[in-house]
mmCIF file of C-alpha atoms in Angstrom:
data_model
loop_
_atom_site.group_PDB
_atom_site.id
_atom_site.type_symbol
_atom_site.label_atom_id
_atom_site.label_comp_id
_atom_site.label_asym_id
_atom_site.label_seq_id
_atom_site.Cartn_x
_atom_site.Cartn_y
_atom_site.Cartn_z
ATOM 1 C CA UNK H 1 -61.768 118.687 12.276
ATOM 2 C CA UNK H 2 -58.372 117.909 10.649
ATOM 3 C CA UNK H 3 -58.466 116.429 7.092
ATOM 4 C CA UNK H 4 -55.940 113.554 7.400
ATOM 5 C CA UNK H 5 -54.175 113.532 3.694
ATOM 6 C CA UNK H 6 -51.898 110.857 2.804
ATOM 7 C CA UNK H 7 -49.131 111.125 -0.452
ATOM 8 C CA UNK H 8 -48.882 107.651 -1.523
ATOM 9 C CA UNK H 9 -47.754 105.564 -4.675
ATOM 10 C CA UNK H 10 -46.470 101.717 -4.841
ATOM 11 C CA UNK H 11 -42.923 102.808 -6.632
ATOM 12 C CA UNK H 12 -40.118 104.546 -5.290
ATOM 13 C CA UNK H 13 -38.615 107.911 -7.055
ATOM 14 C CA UNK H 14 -42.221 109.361 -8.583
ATOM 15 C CA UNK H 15 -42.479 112.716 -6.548
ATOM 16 C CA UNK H 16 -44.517 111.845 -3.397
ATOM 17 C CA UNK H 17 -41.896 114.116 -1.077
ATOM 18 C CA UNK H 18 -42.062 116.767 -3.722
ATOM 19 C CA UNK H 19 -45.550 116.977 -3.431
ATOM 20 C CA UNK H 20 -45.809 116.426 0.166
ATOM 21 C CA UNK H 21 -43.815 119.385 0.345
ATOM 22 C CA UNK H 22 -46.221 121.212 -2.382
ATOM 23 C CA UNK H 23 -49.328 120.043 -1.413
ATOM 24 C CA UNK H 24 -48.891 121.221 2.191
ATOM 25 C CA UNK H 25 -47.220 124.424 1.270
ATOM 26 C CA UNK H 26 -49.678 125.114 -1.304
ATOM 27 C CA UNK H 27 -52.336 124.413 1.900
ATOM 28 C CA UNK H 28 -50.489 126.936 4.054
ATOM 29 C CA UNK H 29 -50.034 129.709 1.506
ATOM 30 C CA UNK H 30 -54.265 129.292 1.062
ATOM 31 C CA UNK H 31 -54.478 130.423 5.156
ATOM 32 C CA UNK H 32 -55.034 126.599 6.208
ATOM 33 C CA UNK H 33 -52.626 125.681 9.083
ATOM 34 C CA UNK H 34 -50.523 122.731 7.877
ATOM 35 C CA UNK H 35 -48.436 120.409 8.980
ATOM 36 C CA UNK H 36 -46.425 117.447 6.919
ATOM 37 C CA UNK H 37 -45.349 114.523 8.797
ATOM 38 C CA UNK H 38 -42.211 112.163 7.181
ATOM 39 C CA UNK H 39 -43.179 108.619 7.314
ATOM 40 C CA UNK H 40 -40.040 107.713 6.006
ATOM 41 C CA UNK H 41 -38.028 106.619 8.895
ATOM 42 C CA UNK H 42 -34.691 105.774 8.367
ATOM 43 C CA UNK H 43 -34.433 107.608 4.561
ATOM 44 C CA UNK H 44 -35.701 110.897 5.907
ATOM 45 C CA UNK H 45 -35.878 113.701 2.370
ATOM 46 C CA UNK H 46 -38.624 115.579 3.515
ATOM 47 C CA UNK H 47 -36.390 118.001 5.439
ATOM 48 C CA UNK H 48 -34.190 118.345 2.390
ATOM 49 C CA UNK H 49 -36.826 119.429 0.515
ATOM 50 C CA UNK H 50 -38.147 121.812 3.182
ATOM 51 C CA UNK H 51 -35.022 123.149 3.652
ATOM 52 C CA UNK H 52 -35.058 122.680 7.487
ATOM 53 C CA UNK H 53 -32.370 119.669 7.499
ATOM 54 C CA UNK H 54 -29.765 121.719 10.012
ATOM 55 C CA UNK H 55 -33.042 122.552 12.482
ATOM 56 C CA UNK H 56 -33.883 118.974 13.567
ATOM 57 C CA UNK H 57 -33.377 118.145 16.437
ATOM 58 C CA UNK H 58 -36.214 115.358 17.824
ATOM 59 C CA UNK H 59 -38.418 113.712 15.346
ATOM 60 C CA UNK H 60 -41.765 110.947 14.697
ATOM 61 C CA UNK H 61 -40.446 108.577 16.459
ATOM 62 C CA UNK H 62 -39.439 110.655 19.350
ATOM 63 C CA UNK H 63 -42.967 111.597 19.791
ATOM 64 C CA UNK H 64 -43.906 108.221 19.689
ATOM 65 C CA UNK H 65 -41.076 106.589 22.123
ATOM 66 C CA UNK H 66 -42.852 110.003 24.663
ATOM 67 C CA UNK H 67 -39.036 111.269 24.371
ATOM 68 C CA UNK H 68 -39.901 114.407 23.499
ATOM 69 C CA UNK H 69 -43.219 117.189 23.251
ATOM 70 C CA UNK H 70 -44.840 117.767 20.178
ATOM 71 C CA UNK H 71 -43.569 121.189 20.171
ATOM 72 C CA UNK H 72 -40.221 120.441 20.608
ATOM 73 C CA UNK H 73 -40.444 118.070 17.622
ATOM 74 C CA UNK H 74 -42.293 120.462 15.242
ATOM 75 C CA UNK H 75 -40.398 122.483 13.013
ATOM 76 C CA UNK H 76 -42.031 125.768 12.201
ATOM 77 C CA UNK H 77 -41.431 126.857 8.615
ATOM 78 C CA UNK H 78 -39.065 130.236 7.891
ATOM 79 C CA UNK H 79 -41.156 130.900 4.352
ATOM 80 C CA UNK H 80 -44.892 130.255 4.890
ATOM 81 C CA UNK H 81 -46.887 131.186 8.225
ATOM 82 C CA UNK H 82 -49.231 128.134 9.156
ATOM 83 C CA UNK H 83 -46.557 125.499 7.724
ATOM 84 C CA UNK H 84 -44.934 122.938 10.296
ATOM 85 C CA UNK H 85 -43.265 119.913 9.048
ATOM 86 C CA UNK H 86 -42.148 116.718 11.608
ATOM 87 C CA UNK H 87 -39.503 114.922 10.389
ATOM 88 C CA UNK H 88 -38.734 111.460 10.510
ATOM 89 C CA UNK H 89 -35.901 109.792 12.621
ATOM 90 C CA UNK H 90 -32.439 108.534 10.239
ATOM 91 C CA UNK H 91 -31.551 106.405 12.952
ATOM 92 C CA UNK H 92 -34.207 103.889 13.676
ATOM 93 C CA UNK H 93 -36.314 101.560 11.694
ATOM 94 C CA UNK H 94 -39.567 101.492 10.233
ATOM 95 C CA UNK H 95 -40.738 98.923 13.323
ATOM 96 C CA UNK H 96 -40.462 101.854 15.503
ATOM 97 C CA UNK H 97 -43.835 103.564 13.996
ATOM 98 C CA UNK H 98 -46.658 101.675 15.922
ATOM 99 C CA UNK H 99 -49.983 101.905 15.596
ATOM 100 C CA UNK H 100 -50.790 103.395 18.910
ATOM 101 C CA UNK H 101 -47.956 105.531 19.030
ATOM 102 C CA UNK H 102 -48.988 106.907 15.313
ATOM 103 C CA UNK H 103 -52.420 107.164 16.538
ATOM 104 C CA UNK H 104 -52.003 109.224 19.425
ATOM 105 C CA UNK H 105 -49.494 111.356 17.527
ATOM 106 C CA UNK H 106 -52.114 112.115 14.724
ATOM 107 C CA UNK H 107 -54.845 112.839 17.978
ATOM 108 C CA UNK H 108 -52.602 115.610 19.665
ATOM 109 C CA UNK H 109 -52.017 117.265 15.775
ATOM 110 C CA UNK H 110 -55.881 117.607 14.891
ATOM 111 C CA UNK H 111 -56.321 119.630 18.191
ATOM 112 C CA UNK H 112 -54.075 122.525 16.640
ATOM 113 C CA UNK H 113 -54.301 121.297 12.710
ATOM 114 C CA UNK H 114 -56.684 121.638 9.415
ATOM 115 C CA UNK H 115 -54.683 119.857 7.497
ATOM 116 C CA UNK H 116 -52.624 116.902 8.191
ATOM 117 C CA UNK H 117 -49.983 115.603 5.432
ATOM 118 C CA UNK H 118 -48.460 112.359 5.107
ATOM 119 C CA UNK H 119 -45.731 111.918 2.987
ATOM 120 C CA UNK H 120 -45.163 108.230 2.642
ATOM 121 C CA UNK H 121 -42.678 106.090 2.111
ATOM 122 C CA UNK H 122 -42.977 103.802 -1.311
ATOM 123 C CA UNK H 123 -44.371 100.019 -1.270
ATOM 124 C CA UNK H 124 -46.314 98.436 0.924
ATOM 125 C CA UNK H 125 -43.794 97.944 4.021
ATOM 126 C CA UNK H 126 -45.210 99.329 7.262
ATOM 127 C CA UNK H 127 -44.046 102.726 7.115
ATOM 128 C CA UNK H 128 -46.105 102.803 4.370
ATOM 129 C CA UNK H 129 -49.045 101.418 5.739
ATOM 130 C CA UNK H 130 -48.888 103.082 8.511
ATOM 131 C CA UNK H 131 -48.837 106.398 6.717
ATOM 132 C CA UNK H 132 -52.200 105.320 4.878
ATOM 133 C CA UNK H 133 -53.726 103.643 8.045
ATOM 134 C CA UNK H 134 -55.483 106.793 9.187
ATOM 135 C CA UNK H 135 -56.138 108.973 5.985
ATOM 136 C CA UNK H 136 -59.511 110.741 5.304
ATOM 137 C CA UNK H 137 -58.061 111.207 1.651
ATOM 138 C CA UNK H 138 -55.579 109.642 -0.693
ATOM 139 C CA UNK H 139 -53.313 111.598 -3.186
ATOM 140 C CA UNK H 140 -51.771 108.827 -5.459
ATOM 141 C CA UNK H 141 -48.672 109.719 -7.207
ATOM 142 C CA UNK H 142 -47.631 107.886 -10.350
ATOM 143 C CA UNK H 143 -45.594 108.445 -13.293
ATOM 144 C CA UNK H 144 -47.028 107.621 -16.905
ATOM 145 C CA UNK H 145 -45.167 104.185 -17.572
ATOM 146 C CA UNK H 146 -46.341 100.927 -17.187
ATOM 147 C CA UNK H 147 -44.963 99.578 -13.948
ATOM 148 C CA UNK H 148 -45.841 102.805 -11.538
ATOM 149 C CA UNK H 149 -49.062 102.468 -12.873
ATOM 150 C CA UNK H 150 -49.175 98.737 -12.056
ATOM 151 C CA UNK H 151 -47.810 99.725 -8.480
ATOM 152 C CA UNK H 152 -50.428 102.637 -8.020
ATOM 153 C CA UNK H 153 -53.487 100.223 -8.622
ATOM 154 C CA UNK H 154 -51.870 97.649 -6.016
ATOM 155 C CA UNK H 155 -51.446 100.500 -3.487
ATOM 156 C CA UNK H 156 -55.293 101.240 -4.897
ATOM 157 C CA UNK H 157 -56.192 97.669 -3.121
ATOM 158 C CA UNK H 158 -54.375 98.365 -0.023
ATOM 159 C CA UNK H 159 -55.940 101.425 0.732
ATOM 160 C CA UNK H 160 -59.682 100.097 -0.024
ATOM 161 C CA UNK H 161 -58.923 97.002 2.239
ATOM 162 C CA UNK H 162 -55.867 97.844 5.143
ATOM 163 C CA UNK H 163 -57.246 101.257 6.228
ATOM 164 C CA UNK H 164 -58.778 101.882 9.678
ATOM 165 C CA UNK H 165 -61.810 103.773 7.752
ATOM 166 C CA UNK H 166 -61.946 100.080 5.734
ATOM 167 C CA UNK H 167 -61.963 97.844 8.937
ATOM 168 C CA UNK H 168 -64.603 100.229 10.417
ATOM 169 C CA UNK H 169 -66.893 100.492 7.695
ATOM 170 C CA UNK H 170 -66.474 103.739 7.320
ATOM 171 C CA UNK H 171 -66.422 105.754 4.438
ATOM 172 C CA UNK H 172 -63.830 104.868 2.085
ATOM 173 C CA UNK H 173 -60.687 106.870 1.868
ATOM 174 C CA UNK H 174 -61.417 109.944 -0.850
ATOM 175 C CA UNK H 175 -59.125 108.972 -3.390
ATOM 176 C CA UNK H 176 -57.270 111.456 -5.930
ATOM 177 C CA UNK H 177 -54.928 110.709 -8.952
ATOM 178 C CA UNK H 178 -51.711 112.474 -9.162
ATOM 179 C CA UNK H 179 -49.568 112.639 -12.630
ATOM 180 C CA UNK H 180 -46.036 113.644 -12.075
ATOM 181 C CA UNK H 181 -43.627 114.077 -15.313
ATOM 182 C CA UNK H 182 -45.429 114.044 -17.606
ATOM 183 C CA UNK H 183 -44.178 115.381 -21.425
ATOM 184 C CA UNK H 184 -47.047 115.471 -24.006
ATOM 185 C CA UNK H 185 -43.983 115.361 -26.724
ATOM 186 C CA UNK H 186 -42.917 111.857 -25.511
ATOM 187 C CA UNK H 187 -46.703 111.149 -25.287
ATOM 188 C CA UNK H 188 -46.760 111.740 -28.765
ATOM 189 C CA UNK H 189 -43.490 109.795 -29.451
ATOM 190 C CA UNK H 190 -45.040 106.635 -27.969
ATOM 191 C CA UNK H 191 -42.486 106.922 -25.003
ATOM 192 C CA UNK H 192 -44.923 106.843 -21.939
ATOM 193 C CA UNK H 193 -48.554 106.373 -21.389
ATOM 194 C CA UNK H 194 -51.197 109.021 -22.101
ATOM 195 C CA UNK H 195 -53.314 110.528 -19.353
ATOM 196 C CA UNK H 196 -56.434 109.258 -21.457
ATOM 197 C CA UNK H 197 -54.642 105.825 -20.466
ATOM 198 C CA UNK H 198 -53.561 106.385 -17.031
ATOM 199 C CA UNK H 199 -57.355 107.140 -16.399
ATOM 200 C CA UNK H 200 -58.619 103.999 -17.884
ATOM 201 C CA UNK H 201 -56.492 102.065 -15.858
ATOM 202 C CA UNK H 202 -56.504 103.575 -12.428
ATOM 203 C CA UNK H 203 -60.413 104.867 -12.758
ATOM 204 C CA UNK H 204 -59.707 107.119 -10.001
ATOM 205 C CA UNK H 205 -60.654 111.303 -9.930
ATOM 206 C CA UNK H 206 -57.621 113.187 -10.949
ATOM 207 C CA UNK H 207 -56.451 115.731 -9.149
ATOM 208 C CA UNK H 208 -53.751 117.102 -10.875
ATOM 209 C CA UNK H 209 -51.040 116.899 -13.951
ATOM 210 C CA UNK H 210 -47.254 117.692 -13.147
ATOM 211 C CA UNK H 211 -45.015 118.366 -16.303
ATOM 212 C CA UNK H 212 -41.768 117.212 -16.783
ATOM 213 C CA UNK H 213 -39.859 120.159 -15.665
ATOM 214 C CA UNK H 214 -36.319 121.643 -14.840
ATOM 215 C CA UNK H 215 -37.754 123.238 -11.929
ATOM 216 C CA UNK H 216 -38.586 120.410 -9.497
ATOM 217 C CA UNK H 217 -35.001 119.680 -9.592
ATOM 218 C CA UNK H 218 -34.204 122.905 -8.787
ATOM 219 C CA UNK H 219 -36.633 123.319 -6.393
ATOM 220 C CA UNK H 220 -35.075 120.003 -4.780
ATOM 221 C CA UNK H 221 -31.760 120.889 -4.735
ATOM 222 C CA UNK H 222 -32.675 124.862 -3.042
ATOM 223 C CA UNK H 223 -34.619 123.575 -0.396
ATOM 224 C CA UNK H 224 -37.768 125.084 -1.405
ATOM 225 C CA UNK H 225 -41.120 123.293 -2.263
ATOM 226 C CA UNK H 226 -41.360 123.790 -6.032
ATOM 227 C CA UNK H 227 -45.077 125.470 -5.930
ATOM 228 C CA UNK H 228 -43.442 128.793 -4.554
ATOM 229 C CA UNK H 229 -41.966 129.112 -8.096
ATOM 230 C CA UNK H 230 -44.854 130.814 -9.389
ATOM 231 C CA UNK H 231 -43.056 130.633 -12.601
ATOM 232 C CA UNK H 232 -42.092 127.377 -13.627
ATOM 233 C CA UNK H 233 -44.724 125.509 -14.832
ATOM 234 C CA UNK H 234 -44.545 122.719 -12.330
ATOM 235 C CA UNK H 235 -45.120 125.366 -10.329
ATOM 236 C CA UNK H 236 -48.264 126.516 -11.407
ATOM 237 C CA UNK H 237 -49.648 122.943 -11.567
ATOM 238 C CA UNK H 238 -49.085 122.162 -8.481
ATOM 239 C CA UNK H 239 -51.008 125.595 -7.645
ATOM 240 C CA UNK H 240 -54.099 124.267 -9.798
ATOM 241 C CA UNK H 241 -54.128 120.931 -7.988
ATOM 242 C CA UNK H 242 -54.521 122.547 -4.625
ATOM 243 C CA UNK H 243 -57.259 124.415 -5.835
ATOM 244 C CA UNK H 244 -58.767 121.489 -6.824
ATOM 245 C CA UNK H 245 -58.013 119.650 -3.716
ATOM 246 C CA UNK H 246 -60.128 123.183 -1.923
ATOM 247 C CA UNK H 247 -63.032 121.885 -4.250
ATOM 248 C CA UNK H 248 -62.216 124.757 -7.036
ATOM 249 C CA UNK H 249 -62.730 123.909 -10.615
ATOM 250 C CA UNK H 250 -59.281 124.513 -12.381
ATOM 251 C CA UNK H 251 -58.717 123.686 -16.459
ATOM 252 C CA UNK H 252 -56.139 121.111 -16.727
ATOM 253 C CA UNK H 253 -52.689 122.737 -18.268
ATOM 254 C CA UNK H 254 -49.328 121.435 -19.446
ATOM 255 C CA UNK H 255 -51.464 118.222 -20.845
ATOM 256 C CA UNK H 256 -51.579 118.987 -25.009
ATOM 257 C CA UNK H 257 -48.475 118.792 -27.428
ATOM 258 C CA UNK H 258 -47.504 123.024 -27.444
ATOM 259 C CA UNK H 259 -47.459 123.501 -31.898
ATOM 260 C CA UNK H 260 -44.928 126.316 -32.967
ATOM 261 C CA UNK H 261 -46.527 128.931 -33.998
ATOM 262 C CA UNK H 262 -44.963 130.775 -37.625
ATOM 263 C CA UNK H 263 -41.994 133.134 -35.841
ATOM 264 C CA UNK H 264 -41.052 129.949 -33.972
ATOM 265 C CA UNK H 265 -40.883 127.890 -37.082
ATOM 266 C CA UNK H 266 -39.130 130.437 -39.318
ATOM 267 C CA UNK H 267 -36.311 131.258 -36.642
ATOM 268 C CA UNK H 268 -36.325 128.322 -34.394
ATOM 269 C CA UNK H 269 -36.780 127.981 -30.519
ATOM 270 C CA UNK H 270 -34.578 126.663 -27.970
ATOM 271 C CA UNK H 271 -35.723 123.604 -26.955
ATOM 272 C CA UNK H 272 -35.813 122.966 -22.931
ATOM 273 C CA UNK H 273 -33.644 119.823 -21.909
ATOM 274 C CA UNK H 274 -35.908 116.959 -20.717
ATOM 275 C CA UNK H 275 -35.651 115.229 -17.529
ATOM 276 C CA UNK H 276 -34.248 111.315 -18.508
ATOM 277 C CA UNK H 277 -37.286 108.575 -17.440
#
């Protein structure tokens, strides 16, 4: 049975296409066929980030309006066997995802499907509840300052009280905590919230830690999800936190202030360029 996944957060600009896009690749790369759906209709990115922009040709809402098959709709990734991504429509509104249409969508994709990612939009509009509507799970992306936090917990409401598993008595939706840029030196500077204080607030399992890095950026700007650079550090996290996601017990890294050691204090270091807040 597919594992319905959705990226959420309640502010805009935190990372949830970036780790839509890693999440799901990271999925793919384990042998798990994948497949991340845009919720975003109208501001489409998740293409951009995929690097499949010049390939679409029908999209979500296609599928939903029956103007199109699912297989005309689903673009097969170049990189990473087992990776499809459907991308939203730049044209239409956010009215045009309905819950039936969404529904039956989401039915014909866990016939072929293990894993099923939503990457959606931010607030608490309908594309955005829509994208939560049907998750098994919840990845909640935040930033460590004070009003993404604030929005996370509200989206934290939503998803206990507005999702079908919620109306059904179901289950409730398996929820994980996602920290993206996060700099231990500003941490220590008093610039943005610990993860010790994330955690108190939010109380919710976390799944991963994302540094501050130079290499979602990159990533971004290439076209390829940033967990295929083995590399970078943002990389690598986003590595562990699929691991975790699999059940595997990972150490948490890029969390603790790095001290120079004695060569690095006697003849300096160059000092990486941080991302502005």
């Amino acid at each position: 049975m597919a594992r319905i996944i959705v990226v959420t957060s309640g502010k805009g600009g935190v990372g949830k296409t970036t780790t839509s896009a890693a999440i799901g690749t990271g999925l793919a790369l384990r042998g798990f066929k994948t497949v991340i759906i845009d919720f975003d209709v109208g501001l489409r990115n998740l293409d951009l980030i995929m690097g499949c922009e010049r390939r679409v040709v029908f999209d979500f809402v296609n599928l939903i309006n029956d103007e199109a098959k699912l297989q005309q709709a689903l673009i097969r990734d170049k990189r990473v066997e087992n990776l499809y991504i459907l991308p939203a429509s730049q044209t239409r509104d956010k009215d045009a995802l309905t819950e039936e249409g969404v529904a039956r969508v989401l039915d014909e994709l866990a016939k072929d499907f293990e894993y099923i990612i939503c990457d959606s939009p931010a607030g608490i509009e309908r594309g955005a509840l829509m994208a939560l509507y049907f998750a098994d799970e919840a990845i909640i992306v935040t930033n460590p300052e004070v009003s993404s936090v604030r929005d996370s917990d509200r989206i934290l409401g939503i998803l206990a009280s507005k999702s079908k598993r919620a109306e059904e008595n179901l289950p409730p939706i398996k929820q994980h905590l996602l920290l993206t840029r996060y700099s231990p030196t500003r941490v220590s500077r008093g610039e943005m919230l610990s993860l010790a204080d994330v955690e108190d607030i939010l109380s919710v399992p976390l799944l991963g830690v994302i540094p501050e890095s130079q290499a979602v950026l990159k990533a971004s700007n290439s076209g390829v999800p940033v967990i295929m650079d083995s590399e970078s550090d943002a990389g690598q996290a986003y590595g562990d936190a699929v691991a975790r996601l699999l059940g595997e017990e990972h150490p948490f890294r890029f969390i603790n202030l790095q001290k120079n050691g004695l060569l690095k204090r006697i003849f300096g270091s160059k000092s990486k360029e941080e991302l502005p807040v």
